[in-house]
mmCIF file of C-alpha atoms in Angstrom:
data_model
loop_
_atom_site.group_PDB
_atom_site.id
_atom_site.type_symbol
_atom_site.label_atom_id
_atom_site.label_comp_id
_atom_site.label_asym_id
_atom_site.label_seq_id
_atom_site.Cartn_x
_atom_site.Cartn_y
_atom_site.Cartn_z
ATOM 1 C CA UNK A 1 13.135 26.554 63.253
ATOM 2 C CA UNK A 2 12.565 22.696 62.894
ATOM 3 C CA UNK A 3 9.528 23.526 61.349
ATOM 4 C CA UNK A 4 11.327 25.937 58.669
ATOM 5 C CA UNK A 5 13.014 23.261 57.871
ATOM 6 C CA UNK A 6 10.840 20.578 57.389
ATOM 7 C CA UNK A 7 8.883 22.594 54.787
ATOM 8 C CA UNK A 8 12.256 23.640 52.879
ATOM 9 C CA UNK A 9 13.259 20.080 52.213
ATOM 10 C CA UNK A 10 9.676 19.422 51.175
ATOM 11 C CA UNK A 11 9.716 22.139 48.878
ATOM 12 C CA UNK A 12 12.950 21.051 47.394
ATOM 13 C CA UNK A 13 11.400 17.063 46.890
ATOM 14 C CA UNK A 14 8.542 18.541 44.991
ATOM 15 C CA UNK A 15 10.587 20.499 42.724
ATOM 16 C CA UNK A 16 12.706 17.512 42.625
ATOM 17 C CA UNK A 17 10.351 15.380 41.656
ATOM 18 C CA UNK A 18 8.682 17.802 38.837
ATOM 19 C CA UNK A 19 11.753 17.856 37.347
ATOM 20 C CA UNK A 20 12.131 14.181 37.150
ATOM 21 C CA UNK A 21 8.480 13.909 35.851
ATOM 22 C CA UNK A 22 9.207 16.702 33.137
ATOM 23 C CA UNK A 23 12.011 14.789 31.948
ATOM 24 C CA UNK A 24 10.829 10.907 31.938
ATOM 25 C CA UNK A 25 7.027 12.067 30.673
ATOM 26 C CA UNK A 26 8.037 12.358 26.995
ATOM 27 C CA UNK A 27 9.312 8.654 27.341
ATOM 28 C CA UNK A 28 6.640 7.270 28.511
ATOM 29 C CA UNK A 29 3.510 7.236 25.992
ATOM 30 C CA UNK A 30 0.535 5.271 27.096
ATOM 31 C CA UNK A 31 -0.427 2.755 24.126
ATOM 32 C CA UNK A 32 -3.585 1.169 23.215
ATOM 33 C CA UNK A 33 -4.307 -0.912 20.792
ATOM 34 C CA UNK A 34 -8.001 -2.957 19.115
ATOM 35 C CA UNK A 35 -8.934 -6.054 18.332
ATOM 36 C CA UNK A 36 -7.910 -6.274 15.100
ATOM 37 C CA UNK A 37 -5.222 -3.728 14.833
ATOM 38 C CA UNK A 38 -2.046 -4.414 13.090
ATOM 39 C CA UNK A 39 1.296 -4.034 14.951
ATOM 40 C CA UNK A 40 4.975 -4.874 14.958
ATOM 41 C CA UNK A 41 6.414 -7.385 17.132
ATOM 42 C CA UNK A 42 10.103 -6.595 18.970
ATOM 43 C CA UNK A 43 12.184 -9.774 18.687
ATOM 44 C CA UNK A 44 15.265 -8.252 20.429
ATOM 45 C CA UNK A 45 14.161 -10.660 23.682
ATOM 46 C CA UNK A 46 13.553 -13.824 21.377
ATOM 47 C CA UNK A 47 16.888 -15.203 20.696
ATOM 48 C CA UNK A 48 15.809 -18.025 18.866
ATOM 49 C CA UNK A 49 14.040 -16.128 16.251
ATOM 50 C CA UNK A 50 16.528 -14.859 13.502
ATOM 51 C CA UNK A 51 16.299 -13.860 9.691
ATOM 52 C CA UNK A 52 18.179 -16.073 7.233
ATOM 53 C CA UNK A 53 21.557 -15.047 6.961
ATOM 54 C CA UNK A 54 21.516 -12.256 9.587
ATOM 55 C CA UNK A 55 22.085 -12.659 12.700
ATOM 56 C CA UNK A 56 22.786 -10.221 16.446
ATOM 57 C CA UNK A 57 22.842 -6.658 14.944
ATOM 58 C CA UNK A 58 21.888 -6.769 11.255
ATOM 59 C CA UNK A 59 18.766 -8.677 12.079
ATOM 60 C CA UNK A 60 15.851 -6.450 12.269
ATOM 61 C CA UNK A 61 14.045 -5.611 15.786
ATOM 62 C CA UNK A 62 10.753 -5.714 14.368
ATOM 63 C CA UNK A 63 8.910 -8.046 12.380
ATOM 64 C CA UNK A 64 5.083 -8.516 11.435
ATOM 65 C CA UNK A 65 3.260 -6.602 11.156
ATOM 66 C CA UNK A 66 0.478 -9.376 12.783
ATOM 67 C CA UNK A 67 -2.992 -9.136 13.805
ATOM 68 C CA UNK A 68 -4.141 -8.429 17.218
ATOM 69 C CA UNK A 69 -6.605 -11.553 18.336
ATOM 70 C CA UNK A 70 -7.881 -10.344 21.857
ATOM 71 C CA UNK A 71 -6.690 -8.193 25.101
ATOM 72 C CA UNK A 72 -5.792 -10.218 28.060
ATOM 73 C CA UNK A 73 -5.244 -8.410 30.677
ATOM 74 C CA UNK A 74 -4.283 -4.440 30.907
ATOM 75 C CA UNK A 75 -1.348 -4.701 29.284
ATOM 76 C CA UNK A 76 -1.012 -7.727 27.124
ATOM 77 C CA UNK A 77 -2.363 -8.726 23.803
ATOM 78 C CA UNK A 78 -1.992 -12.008 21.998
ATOM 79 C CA UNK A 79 -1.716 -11.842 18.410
ATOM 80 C CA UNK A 80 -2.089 -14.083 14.766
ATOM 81 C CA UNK A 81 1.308 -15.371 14.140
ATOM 82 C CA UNK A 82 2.238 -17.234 11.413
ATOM 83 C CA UNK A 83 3.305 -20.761 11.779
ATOM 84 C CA UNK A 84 6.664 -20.231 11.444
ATOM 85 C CA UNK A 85 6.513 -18.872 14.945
ATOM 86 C CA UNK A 86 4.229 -21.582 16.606
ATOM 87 C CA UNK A 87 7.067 -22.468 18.741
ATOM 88 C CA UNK A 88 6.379 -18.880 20.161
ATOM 89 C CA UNK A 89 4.023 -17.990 22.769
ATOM 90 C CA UNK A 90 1.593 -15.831 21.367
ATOM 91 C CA UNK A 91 0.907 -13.077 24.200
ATOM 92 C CA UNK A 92 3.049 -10.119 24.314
ATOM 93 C CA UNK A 93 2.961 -7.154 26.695
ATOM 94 C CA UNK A 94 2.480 -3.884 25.260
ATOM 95 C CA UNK A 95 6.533 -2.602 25.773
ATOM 96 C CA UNK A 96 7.408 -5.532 23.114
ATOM 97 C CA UNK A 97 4.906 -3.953 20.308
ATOM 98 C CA UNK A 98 4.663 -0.953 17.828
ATOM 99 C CA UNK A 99 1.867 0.533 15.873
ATOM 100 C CA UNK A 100 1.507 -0.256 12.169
ATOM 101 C CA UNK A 101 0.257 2.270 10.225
ATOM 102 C CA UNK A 102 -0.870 0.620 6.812
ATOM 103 C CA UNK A 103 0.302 2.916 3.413
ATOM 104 C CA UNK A 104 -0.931 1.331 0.415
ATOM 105 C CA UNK A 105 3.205 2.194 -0.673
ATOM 106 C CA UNK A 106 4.544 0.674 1.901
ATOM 107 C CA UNK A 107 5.325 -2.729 0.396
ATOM 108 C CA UNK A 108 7.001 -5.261 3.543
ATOM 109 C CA UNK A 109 8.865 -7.955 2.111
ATOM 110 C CA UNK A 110 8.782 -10.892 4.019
ATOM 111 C CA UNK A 111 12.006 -12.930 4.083
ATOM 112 C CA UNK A 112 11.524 -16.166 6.061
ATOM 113 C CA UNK A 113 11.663 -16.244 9.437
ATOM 114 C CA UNK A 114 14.019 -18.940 11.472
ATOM 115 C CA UNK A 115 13.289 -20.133 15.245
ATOM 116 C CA UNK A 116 16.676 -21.711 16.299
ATOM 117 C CA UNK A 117 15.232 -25.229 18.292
ATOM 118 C CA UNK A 118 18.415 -25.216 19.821
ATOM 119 C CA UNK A 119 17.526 -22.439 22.146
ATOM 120 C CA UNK A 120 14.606 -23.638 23.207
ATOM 121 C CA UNK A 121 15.571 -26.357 26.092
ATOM 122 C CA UNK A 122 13.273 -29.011 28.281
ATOM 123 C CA UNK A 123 14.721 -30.344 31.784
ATOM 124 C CA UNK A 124 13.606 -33.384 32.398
ATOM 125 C CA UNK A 125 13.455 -35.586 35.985
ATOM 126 C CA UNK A 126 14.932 -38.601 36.077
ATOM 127 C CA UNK A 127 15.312 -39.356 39.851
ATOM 128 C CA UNK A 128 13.994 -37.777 43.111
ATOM 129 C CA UNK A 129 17.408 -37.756 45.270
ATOM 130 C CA UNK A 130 16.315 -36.406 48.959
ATOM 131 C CA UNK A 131 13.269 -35.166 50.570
ATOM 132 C CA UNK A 132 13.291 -33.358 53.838
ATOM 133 C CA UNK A 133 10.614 -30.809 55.229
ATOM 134 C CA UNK A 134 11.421 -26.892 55.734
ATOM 135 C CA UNK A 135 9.821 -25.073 58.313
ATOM 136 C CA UNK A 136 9.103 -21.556 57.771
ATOM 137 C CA UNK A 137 7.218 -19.668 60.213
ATOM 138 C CA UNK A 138 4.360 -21.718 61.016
ATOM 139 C CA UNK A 139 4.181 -23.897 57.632
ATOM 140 C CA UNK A 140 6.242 -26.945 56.710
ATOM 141 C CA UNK A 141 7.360 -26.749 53.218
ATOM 142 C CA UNK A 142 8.838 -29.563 51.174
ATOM 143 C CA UNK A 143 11.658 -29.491 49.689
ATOM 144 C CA UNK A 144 12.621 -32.084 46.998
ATOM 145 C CA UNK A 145 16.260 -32.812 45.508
ATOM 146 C CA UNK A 146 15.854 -33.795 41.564
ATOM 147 C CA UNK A 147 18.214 -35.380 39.317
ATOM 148 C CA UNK A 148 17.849 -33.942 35.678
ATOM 149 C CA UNK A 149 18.546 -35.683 32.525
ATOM 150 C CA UNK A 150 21.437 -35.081 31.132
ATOM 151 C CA UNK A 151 23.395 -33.535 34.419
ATOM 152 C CA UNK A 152 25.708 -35.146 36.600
ATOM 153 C CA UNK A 153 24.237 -35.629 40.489
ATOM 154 C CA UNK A 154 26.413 -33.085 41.338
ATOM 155 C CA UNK A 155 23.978 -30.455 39.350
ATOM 156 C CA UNK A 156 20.952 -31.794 41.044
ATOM 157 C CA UNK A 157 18.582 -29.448 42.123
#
């Protein structure tokens, strides 16, 4: 009777689950991309980087295409972009591009691209506040209080 059982709900997981697959397989497309492949770079993440004159939803989610420089790692690449964008780390994972496919009538205009400095933001120590040791589990850790530039001591960390 227990044992009845026990195979009925496992029955019911699998089919469960191969329904699950059967609907979230068509989203998921494995990508790969060469050295020296052109792609499309999603700039939704990167708020500082913005079009002239268009900002939140009429600025465009893609822009490039750019040049793929090397593979690091299984899902990353890092790619040629222009200097306009050298405030911008130049390895993206593999979510955050899209395939170009070059057609010699497919002309790209490319309207100047803006990266706000404004967004981009340093913290900088100016004091060390407390010290005092943590122990957790067998190790000591230290823990340091720091006084920021341009925060009160209140927002020390």
């Amino acid at each position: 009777d227990t044992a009845e059982a026990v195979e009925k709900i496992r029955k019911r997981m699998i089919a469960a689950q191969n329904r699950q697959k059967f609907y979230a397989d068509p989203e998921c497309r494995p990508l790969h991309f060469s050295i020296g492949d052109k792609v499309f770079l999603k700039v939704a993440p990167m708020k500082g980087v913005m079009r002239f004159g268009k900002k939140r939803k009429l600025s465009p989610s893609f822009i490039g295409p750019y040049e793929i420089l090397e593979k690091v790692g299984n899902v990353a690449y890092r790619l040629a972009l222009p200097l306009e964008l050298s405030g911008v780390h130049n390895v993206f994972h593999i979510s955050m591009l899209r395939r170009y496919v070059s057609d010699p009538s497919h002309v790209l205009s490319q309207e100047p691209l803006e990266l706000n400095p404004k967004l981009t933001y340093e913290e900088h120590p100016v004091q060390i506040l407390d010290r005092r040791k943590k122990e957790l589990r067998n190790r000591k850790i230290p823990l340091v209080k720091v006084l920021w530039r341009n925060h009160s001591i209140e927002e020390a960390t």
